[in-house]
Coordinates of C-alpha atoms in Angstrom, one line a residue:
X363 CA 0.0 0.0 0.0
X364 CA 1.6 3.2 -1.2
X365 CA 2.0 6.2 1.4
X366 CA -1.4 8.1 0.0
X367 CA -3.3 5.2 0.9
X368 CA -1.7 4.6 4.4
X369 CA -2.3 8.1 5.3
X370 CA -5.7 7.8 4.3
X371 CA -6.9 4.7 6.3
X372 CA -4.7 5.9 9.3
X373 CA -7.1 9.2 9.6
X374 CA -9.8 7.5 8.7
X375 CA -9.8 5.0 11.3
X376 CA -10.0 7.6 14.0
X377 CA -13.1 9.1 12.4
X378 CA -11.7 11.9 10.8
X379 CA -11.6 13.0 7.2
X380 CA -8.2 13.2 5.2
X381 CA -6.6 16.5 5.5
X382 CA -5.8 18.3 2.3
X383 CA -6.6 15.7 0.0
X384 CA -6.1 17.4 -3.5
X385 CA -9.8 17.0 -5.7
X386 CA -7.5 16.4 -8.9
X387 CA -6.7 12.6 -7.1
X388 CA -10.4 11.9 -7.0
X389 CA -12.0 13.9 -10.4
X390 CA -11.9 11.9 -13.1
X391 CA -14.7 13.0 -15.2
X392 CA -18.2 14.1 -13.8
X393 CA -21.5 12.6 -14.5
X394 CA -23.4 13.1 -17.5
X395 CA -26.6 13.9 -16.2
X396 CA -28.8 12.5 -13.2
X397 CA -31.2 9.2 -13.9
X398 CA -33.4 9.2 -10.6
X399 CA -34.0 11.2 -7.3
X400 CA -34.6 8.2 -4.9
X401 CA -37.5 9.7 -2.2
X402 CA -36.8 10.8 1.5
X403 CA -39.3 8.9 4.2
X404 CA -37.5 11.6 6.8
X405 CA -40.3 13.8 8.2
X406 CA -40.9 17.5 6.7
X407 CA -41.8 20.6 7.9
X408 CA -42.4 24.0 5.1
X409 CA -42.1 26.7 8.2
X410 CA -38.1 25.2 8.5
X411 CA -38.1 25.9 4.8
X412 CA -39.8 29.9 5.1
X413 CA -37.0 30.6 7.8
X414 CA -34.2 29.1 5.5
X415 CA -35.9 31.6 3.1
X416 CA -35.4 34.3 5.9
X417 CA -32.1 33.7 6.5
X418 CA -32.7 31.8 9.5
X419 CA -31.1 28.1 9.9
X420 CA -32.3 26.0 12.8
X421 CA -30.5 22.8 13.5
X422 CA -29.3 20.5 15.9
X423 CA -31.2 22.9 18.5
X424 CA -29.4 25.8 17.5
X425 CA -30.1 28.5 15.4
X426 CA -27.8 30.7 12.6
X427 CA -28.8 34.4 11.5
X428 CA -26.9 34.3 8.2
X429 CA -29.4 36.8 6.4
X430 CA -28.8 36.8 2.8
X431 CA -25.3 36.2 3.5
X432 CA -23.7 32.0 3.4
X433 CA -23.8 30.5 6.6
X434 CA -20.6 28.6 5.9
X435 CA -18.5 31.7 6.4
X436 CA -19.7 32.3 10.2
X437 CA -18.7 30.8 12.8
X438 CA -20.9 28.2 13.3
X439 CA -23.0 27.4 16.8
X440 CA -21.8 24.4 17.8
X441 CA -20.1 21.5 16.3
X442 CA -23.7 19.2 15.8
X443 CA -24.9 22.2 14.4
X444 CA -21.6 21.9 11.4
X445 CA -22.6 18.4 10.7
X446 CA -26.0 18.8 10.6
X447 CA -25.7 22.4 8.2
X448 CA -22.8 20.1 5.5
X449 CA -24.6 16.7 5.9
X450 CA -27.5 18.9 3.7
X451 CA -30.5 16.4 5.2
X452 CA -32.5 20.2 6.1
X453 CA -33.1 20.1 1.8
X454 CA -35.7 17.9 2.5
X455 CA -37.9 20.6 4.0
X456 CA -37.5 22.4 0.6
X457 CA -38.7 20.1 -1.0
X458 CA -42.4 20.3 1.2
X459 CA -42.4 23.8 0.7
X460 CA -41.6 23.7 -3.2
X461 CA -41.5 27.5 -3.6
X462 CA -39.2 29.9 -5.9
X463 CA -38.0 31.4 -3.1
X464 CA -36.9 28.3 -1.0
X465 CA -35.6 26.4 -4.1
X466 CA -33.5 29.2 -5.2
X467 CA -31.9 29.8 -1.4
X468 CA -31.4 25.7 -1.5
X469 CA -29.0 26.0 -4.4
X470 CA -27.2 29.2 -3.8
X471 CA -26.5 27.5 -0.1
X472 CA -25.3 24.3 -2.6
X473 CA -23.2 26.3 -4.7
X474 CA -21.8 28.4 -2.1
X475 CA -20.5 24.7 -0.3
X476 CA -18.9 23.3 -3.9
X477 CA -17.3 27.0 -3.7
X478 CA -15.9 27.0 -0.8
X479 CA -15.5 22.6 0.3
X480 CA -15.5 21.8 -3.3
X481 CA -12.0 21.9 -4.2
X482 CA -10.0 20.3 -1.2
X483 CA -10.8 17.6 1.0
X484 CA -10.7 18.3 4.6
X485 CA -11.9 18.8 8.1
X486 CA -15.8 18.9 9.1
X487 CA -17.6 19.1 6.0
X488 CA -16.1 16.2 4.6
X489 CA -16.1 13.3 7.5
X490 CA -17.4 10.1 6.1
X491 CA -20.8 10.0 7.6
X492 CA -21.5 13.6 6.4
X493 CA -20.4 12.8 3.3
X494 CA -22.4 9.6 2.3
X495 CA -25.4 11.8 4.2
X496 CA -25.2 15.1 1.7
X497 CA -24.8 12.3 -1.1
X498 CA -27.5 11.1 0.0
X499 CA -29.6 13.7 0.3
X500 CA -28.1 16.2 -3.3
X501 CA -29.9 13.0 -5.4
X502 CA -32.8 12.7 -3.7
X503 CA -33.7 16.6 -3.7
X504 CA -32.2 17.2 -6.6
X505 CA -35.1 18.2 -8.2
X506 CA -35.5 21.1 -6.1
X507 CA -31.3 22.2 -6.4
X508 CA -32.3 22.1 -10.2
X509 CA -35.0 24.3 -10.4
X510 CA -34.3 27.3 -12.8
X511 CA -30.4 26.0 -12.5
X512 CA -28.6 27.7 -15.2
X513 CA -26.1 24.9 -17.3
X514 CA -23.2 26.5 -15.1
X515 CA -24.2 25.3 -12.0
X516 CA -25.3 22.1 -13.3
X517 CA -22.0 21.2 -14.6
X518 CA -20.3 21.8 -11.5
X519 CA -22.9 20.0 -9.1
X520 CA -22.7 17.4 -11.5
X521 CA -18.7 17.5 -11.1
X522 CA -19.5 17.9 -7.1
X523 CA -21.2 14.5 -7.5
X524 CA -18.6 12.6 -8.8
X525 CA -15.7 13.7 -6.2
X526 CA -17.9 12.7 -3.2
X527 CA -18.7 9.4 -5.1
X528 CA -15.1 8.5 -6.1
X529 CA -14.5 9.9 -2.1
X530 CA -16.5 7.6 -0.6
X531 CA -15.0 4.6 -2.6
X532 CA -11.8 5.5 -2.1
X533 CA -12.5 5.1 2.1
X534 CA -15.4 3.0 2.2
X535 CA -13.6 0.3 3.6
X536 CA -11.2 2.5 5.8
X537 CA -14.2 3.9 7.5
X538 CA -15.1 3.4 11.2
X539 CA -16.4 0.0 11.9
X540 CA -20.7 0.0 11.6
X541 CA -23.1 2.4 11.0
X542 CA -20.6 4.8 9.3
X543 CA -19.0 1.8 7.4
X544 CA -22.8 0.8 6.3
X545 CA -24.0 4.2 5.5
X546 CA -21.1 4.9 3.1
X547 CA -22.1 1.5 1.2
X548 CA -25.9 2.5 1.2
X549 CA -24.5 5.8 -0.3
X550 CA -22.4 4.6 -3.1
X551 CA -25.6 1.7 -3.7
X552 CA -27.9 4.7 -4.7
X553 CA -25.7 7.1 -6.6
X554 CA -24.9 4.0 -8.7
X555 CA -28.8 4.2 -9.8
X556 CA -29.0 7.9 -9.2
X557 CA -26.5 8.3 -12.3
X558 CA -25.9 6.9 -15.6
X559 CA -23.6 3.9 -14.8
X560 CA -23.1 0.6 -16.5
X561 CA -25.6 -2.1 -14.8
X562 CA -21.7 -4.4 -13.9
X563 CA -20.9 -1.2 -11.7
X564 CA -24.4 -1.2 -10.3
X565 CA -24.0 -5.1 -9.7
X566 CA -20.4 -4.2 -8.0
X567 CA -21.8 -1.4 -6.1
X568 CA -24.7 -3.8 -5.1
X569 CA -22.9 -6.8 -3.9
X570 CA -20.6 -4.5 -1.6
X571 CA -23.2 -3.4 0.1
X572 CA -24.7 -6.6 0.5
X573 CA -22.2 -7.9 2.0
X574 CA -21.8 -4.9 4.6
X575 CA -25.4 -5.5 5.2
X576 CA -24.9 -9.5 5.7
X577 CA -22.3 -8.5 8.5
X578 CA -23.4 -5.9 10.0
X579 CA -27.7 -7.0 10.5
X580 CA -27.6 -9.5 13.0
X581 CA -29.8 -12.6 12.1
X582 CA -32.0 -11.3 15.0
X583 CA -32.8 -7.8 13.0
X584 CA -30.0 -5.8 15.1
X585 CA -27.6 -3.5 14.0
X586 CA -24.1 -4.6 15.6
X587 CA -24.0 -1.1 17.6
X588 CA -26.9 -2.2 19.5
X589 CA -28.4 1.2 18.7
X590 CA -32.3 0.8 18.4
X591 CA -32.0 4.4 16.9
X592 CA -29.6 2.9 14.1
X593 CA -31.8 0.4 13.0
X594 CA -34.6 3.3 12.1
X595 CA -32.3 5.5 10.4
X596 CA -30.9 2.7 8.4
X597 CA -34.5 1.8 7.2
X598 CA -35.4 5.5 6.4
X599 CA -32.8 4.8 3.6
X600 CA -32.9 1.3 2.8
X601 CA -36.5 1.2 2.0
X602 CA -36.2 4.1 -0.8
X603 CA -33.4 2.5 -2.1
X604 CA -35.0 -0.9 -2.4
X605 CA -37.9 1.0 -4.1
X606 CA -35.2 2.8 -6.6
X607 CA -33.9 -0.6 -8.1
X608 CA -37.6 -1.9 -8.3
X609 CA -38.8 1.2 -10.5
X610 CA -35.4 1.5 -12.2
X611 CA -35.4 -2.1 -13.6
X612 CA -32.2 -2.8 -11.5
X613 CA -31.8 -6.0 -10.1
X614 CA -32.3 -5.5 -6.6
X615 CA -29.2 -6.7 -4.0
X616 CA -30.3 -10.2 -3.2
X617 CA -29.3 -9.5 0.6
X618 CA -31.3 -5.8 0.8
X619 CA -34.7 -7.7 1.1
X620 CA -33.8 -10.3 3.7
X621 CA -31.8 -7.6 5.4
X622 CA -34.8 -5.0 5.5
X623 CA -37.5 -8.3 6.7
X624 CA -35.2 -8.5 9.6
X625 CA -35.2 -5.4 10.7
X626 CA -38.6 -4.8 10.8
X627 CA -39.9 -7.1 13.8
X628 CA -36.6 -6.1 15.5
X629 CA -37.8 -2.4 15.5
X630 CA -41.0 -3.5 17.1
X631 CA -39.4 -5.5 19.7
X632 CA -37.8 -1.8 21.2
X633 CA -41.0 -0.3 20.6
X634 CA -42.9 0.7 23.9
X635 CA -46.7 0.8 24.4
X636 CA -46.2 5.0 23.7
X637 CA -44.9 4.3 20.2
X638 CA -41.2 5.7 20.8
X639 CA -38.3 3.4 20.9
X640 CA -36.6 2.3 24.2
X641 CA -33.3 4.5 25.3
X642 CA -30.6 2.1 24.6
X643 CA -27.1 2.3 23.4
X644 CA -27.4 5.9 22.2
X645 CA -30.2 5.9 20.8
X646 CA -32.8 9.0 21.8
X647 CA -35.8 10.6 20.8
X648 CA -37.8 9.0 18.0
X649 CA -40.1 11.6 15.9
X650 CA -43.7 9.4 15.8
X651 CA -44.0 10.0 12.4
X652 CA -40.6 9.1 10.7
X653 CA -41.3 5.8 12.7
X654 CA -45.0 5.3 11.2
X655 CA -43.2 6.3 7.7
X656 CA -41.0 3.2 8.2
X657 CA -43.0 0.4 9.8
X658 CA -46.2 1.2 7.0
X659 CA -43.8 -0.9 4.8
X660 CA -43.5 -3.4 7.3
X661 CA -44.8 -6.9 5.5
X662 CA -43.8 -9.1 8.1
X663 CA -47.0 -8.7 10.6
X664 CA -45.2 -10.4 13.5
X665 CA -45.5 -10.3 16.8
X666 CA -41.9 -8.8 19.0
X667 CA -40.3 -11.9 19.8
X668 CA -39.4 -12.2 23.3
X669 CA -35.6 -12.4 22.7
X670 CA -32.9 -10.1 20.5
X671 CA -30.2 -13.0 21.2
X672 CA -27.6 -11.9 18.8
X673 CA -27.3 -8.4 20.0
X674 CA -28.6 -9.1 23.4
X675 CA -31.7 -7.8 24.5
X676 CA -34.7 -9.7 26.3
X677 CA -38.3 -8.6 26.3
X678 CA -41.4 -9.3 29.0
X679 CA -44.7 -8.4 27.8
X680 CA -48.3 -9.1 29.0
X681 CA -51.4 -7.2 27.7
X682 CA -50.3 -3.7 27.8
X683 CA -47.3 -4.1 29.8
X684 CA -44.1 -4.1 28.2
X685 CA -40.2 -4.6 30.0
X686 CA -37.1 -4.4 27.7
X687 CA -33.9 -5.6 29.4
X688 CA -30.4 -4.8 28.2
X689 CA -28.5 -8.5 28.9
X690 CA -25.4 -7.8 26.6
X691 CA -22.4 -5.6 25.8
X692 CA -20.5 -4.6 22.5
X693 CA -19.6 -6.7 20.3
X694 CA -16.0 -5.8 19.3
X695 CA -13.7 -2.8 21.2
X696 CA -14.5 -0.4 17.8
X697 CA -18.0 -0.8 18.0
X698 CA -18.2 0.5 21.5
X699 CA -18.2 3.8 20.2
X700 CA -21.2 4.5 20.7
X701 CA -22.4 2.2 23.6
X702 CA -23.6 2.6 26.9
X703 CA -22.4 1.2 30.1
X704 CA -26.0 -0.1 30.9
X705 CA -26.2 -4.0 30.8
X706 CA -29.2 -5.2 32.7
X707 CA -30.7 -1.7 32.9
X708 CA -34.5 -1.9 31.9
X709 CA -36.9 0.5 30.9
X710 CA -41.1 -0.6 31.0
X711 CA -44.1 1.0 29.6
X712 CA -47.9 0.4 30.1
X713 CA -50.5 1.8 28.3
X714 CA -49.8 4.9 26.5
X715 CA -47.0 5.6 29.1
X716 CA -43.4 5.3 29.5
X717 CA -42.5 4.6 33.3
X718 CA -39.2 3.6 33.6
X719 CA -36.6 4.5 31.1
X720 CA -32.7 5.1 30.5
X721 CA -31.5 8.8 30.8
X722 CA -31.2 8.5 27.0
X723 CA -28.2 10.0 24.4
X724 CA -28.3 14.0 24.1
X725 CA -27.5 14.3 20.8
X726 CA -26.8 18.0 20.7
X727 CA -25.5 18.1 23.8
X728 CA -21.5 18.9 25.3
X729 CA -19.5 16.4 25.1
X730 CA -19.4 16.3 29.1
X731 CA -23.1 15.6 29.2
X732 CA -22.8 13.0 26.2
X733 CA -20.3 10.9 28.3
X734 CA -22.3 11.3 31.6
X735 CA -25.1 9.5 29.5
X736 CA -22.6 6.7 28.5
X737 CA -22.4 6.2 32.6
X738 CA -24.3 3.2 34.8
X739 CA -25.5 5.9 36.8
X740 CA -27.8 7.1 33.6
X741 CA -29.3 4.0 33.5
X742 CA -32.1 2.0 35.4
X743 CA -30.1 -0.5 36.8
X744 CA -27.3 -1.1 39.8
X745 CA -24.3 1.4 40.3
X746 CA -21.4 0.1 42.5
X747 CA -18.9 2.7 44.7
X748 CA -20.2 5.2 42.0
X749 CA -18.8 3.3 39.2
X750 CA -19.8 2.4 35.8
X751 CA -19.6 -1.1 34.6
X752 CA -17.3 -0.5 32.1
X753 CA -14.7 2.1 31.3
X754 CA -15.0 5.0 28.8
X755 CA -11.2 5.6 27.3
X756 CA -10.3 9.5 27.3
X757 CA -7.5 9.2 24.4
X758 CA -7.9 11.1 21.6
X759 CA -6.1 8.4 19.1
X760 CA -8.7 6.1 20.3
X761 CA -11.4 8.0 20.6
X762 CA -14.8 7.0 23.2
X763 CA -14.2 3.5 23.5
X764 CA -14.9 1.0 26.0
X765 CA -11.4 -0.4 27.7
X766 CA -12.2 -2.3 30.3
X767 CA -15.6 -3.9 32.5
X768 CA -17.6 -6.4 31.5
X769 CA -16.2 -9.2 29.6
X770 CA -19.3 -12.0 30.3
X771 CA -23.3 -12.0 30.5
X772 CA -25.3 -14.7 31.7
X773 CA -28.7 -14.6 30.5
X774 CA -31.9 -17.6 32.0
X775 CA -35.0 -17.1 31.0
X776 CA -38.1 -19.4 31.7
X777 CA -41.7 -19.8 33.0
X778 CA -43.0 -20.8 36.1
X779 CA -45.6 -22.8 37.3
X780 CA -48.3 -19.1 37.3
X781 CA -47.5 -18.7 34.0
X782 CA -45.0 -15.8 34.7
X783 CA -42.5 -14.8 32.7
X784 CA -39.2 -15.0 34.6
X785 CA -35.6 -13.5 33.9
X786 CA -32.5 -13.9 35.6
X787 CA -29.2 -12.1 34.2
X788 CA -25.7 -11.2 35.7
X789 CA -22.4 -9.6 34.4
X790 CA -18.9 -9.1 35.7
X791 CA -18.4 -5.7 35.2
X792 CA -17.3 -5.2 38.6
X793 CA -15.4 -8.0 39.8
X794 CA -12.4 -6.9 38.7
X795 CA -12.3 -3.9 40.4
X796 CA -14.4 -4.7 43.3
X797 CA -15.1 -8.8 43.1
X798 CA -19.0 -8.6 42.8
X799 CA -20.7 -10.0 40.5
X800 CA -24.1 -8.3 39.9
X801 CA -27.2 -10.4 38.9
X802 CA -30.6 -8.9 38.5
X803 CA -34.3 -11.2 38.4
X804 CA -37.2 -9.6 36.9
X805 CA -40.8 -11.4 36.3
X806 CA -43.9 -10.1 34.9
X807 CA -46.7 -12.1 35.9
X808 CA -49.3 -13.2 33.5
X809 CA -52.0 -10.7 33.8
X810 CA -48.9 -7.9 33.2
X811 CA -50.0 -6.2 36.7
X812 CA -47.1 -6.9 38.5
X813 CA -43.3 -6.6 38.1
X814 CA -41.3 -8.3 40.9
X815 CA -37.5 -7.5 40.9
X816 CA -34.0 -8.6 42.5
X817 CA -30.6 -7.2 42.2
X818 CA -28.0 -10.1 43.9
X819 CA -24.4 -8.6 44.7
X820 CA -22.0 -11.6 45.1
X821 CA -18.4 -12.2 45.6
X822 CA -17.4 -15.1 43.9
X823 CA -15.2 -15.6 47.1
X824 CA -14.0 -14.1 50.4
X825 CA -10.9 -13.3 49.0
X826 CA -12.3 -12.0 45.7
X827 CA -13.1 -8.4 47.9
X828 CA -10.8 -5.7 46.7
X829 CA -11.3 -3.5 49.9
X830 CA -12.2 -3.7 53.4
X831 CA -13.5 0.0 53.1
X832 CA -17.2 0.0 53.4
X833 CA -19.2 -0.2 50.0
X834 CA -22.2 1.2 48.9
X835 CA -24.6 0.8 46.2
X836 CA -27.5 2.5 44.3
X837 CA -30.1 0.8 42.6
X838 CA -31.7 3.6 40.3
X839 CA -35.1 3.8 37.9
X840 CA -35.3 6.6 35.8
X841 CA -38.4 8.0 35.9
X842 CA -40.2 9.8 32.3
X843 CA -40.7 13.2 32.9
X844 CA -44.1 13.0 31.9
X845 CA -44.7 10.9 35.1
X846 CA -45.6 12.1 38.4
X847 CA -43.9 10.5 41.5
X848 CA -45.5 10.9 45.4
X849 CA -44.4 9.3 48.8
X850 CA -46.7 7.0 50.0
X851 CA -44.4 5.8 52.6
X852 CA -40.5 5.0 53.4
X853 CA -40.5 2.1 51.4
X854 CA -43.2 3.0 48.8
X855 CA -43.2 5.4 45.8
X856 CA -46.9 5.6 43.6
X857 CA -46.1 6.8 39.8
X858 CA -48.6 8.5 38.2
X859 CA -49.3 9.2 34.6
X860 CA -51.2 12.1 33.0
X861 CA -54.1 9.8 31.8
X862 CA -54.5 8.4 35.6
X863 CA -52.5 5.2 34.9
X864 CA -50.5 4.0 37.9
X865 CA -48.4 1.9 39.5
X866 CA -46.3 2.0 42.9
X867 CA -42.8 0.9 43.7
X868 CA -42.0 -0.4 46.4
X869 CA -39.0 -2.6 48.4
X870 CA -39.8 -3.8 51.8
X871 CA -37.4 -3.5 54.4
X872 CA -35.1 -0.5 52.2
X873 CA -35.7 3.3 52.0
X874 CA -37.1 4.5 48.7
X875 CA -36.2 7.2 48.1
X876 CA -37.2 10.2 45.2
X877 CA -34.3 12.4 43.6
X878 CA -34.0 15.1 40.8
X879 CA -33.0 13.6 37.4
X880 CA -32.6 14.8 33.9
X881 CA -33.4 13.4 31.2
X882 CA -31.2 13.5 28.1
X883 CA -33.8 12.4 25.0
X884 CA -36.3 14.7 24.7
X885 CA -36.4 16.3 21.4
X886 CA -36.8 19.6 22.5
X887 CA -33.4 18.7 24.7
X888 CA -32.5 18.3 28.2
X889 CA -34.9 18.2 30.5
X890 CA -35.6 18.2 34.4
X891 CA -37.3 14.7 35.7
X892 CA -36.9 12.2 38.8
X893 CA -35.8 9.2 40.0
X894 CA -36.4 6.8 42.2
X895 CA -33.3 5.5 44.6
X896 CA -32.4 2.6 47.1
X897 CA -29.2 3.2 48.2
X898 CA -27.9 0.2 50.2
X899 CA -24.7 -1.0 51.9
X900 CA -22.8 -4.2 50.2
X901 CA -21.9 -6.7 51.5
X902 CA -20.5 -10.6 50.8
X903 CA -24.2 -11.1 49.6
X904 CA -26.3 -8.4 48.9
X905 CA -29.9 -9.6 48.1
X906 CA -32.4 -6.5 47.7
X907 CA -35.7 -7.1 46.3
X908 CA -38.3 -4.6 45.1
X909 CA -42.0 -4.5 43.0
X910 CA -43.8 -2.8 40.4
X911 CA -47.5 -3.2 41.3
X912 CA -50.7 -1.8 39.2
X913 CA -52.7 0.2 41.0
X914 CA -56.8 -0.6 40.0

């Protein structure tokens, strides 16, 4: 491998575009025209498109006053807020609003990036997820960056075009391990239909991507990150693109199918009775109607199975009672990127309401906040000495990966003799540093009325404890902010939802306690909420129980 490519997979690897990478390696001739603009499922909204009119640019919960000036020569509000502005997805909203006026401001703010990005390779604007996500979205609105185009600008989108293209194959497979990795392919798959290409390219392009899909969805429907989140936004551009090759006369991927028909009951299984998805692994909040968009395709019909296996979830349900349970951990050190140090956290829904949940991912957040969600503390399950399960590395080479903690999760599940269904699940994330291990029992009885719980703290000897120093531990449940929490006693909590739902918490024989929380997946951002807290002293054997009970 020559010194160009080196360099290139070296910076690439730690999730960064190439610096100064000259256009001249990349442009080899530019399209000829454009064949197809695939659609966007993503959800619209025209008044985003009168304020981009305005001169106003909300994004990433931020907004730019750029006036009739280009918003890529101010500083910009945050970093989301750069991604967000060069990944391009806001076109979309254009094309709702379909007006002169919005259409023309679209492709001045397009011509003003090939101006000023278009030429050398670098920094922000050109990190690999961005760039297969403007890709992405320049075919499928190009209809609306045409409109009234003069032969000028078409030539040197067109030219645009081909340098992301021939940029994206150049890295695909230098790219960061999953979603990025898998995005990129999805990318290259439609711009292969989008323009004229032979149909062997289009078949070369195809099987790639196929076999990206074949490794990185799980027989059991999951993405490898583990990311309920991922799995939607996967879909919202796997389905047009299945629909492209149908209506193109393409032979579609033989994988894409299969690959899509898994998916779909694994995005059911996270889905809680409120519609959203459950707070896992970075995922966070879940607009209802890019969700309905999606699963209106859905062919399969089926019923959530009870188990993800291959990326480690479990699920309890009875009538409209619903517990998800986290019983796994990454499945390789580089796709921990993204994951959460929350095995055997839980969230549970019933009704129309969310109970119990995970604090969630902030996507537009500080990075301080993001990594505090990454903690055991954000999440609905046992903290020891005030100490995640795993560890979060702090190198920048490396980047947010986990290091160390849990290296093993056990995982029973069964029925007893009532008919309820019955869980019990441990991991070692904290033997090593304090020689617990920490196994949790949950069981839903039949008629889904009543949760009974058990968090175990065990050394796996005497000798196994790492400090004679008194130990203490927290069992937390996030509570939804749109839940309302009231003492009944010292050892019971009742949670009440806004239609009059409600269910108390209890643990006999333990305080139970109510704190200030926040929680980090609201889509209008951080919010204030609550939690409920048993704080207890550990010893060899810790065995604290607790229950969920309905309240008639």
């Amino acid at each position: 491998m020559g010194l160009f490519l080196r360099t290139l997979r070296n910076q690439i690897m730690i999730g960064v575009a190439p610096l100064r990478l000259k256009i001249s390696k990349l442009a080899d001739r530019a399209p000829s025209g454009l064949v197809a603009a695939p659609t966007d499922l993503r959800a619209v909204d025209p008044y985003i498109a009168q304020e981009l009119v305005h001169g106003r640019i909300a994004l990433a919960g931020r907004i730019l006053e750029c006036g009739r000036g280009s918003p890529f020569s101010l500083e910009m509000p945050s970093a989301a807020f750069e991604e967000r502005l060069h990944a391009f997805s806001w076109l979309r909203h254009v094309r709702a609003s379909k007006s002169d006026e919005a259409c023309t401001r679209a492709r001045i703010l397009v011509s003003d990036w090939i101006a000023l990005y278009g030429r050398k390779i670098g920094g922000t604007a050109w990190a690999p997820e961005t760039t297969a996500q403007r890709l992405i979205a320049w075919l499928s609105h190009s209809p609306i960056i045409l409109q009234n185009a003069d032969a000028g600008f078409y030539r040197r989108f067109l030219k645009s075009l081909g340098v992301q293209v021939a940029y994206l194959s150049l890295i695909g497979k230098y790219a960061a391990d999953g979603e990025t990795r898998l995005k990129i392919r999805i990318a290259l798959a439609v711009a292969s239909i989008s323009l004229p290409n032979r149909p062997t390219r289009i078949a070369r392009v195809g099987m790639k991507l196929d076999r990206e899909l074949e490794r990185q969805i799980l027989p059991d429907g999951g993405h490898v990150s583990r990311n309920p989140r991922v799995m939607l936004e996967l879909l919202l551009d796997l389905l047009p693109l299945r629909q492209s090759y149908i209506n193109l006369g393409h032979d579609v991927p033989p994988g894409l199918v299969p690959a899509i028909d898994r998916m779909f009951p694994a995005i059911r299984f996270f889905r809680h009775q409120d519609g959203d998805l459950a707070l896992f692994n970075g995922s966070t909040a879940t607009l209802a109607n890019e969700l309905a968009s999606v699963l209106r395709y859905d062919e399969t019909s089926g019923r959530p199975s009870r188990a993800l296996s291959d990326i480690g979830y479990q699920r309890l349900s009875s009538d409209d009672t619903v517990v998800i349970v986290d019983t796994g951990m990454p499945q390789s050190m580089e796709l921990s990127r993204g994951a959460h140090c929350g095995c055997l956290s839980f969230e549970f829904s019933s009704v129309r309401n969310r109970f119990i949940v995970n604090s969630g991912f902030p996507s537009y957040a500080a990075a301080d906040f993001k990594r505090a969600s990454r903690s055991t503390a954000a999440h609905s399950t046992v903290t020891i000495g005030d100490t995640s399960s795993s560890r979060l590395s702090r190198s920048r080479l490396l980047g947010p990966i986990m290091v160390a903690g849990i290296g093993e999760v056990e995982v029973k599940r069964e029925t007893d003799q009532k008919g309820a269904d019955v869980l019990i699940a441990a991991h070692d994330g904290y033997l090593k540093e304090f020689g617990y291990i920490h196994e949790r029992e949950l069981e839903l009885n039949a008629a889904g009325t009543k949760i009974k719980g058990r968090d175990l703290l065990r050394l796996t000897d005497k000798e196994s404890r790492k400090s004679s120093m008194p130990l203490e531990a927290v069992s937390r449940f996030h509570i939804h902010p749109s839940i309302e929490l009231f003492d009944e006693d010292e050892e019971t909590v009742l949670m009440r939802a806004g239609d009059g739902t409600s269910w108390t918490f209890s643990a006999p024989g333990q305080t139970v306690r109510i704190a200030d929380d926040v929680f980090m997946a609201d889509a209008s951002g951080i919010r204030p909420s609550q939690q409920i807290e048993i704080v207890f002293a550990v010893h060899d054997a810790t065995d604290i129980r607790w229950l969920i009970e309905r309240k008639l």
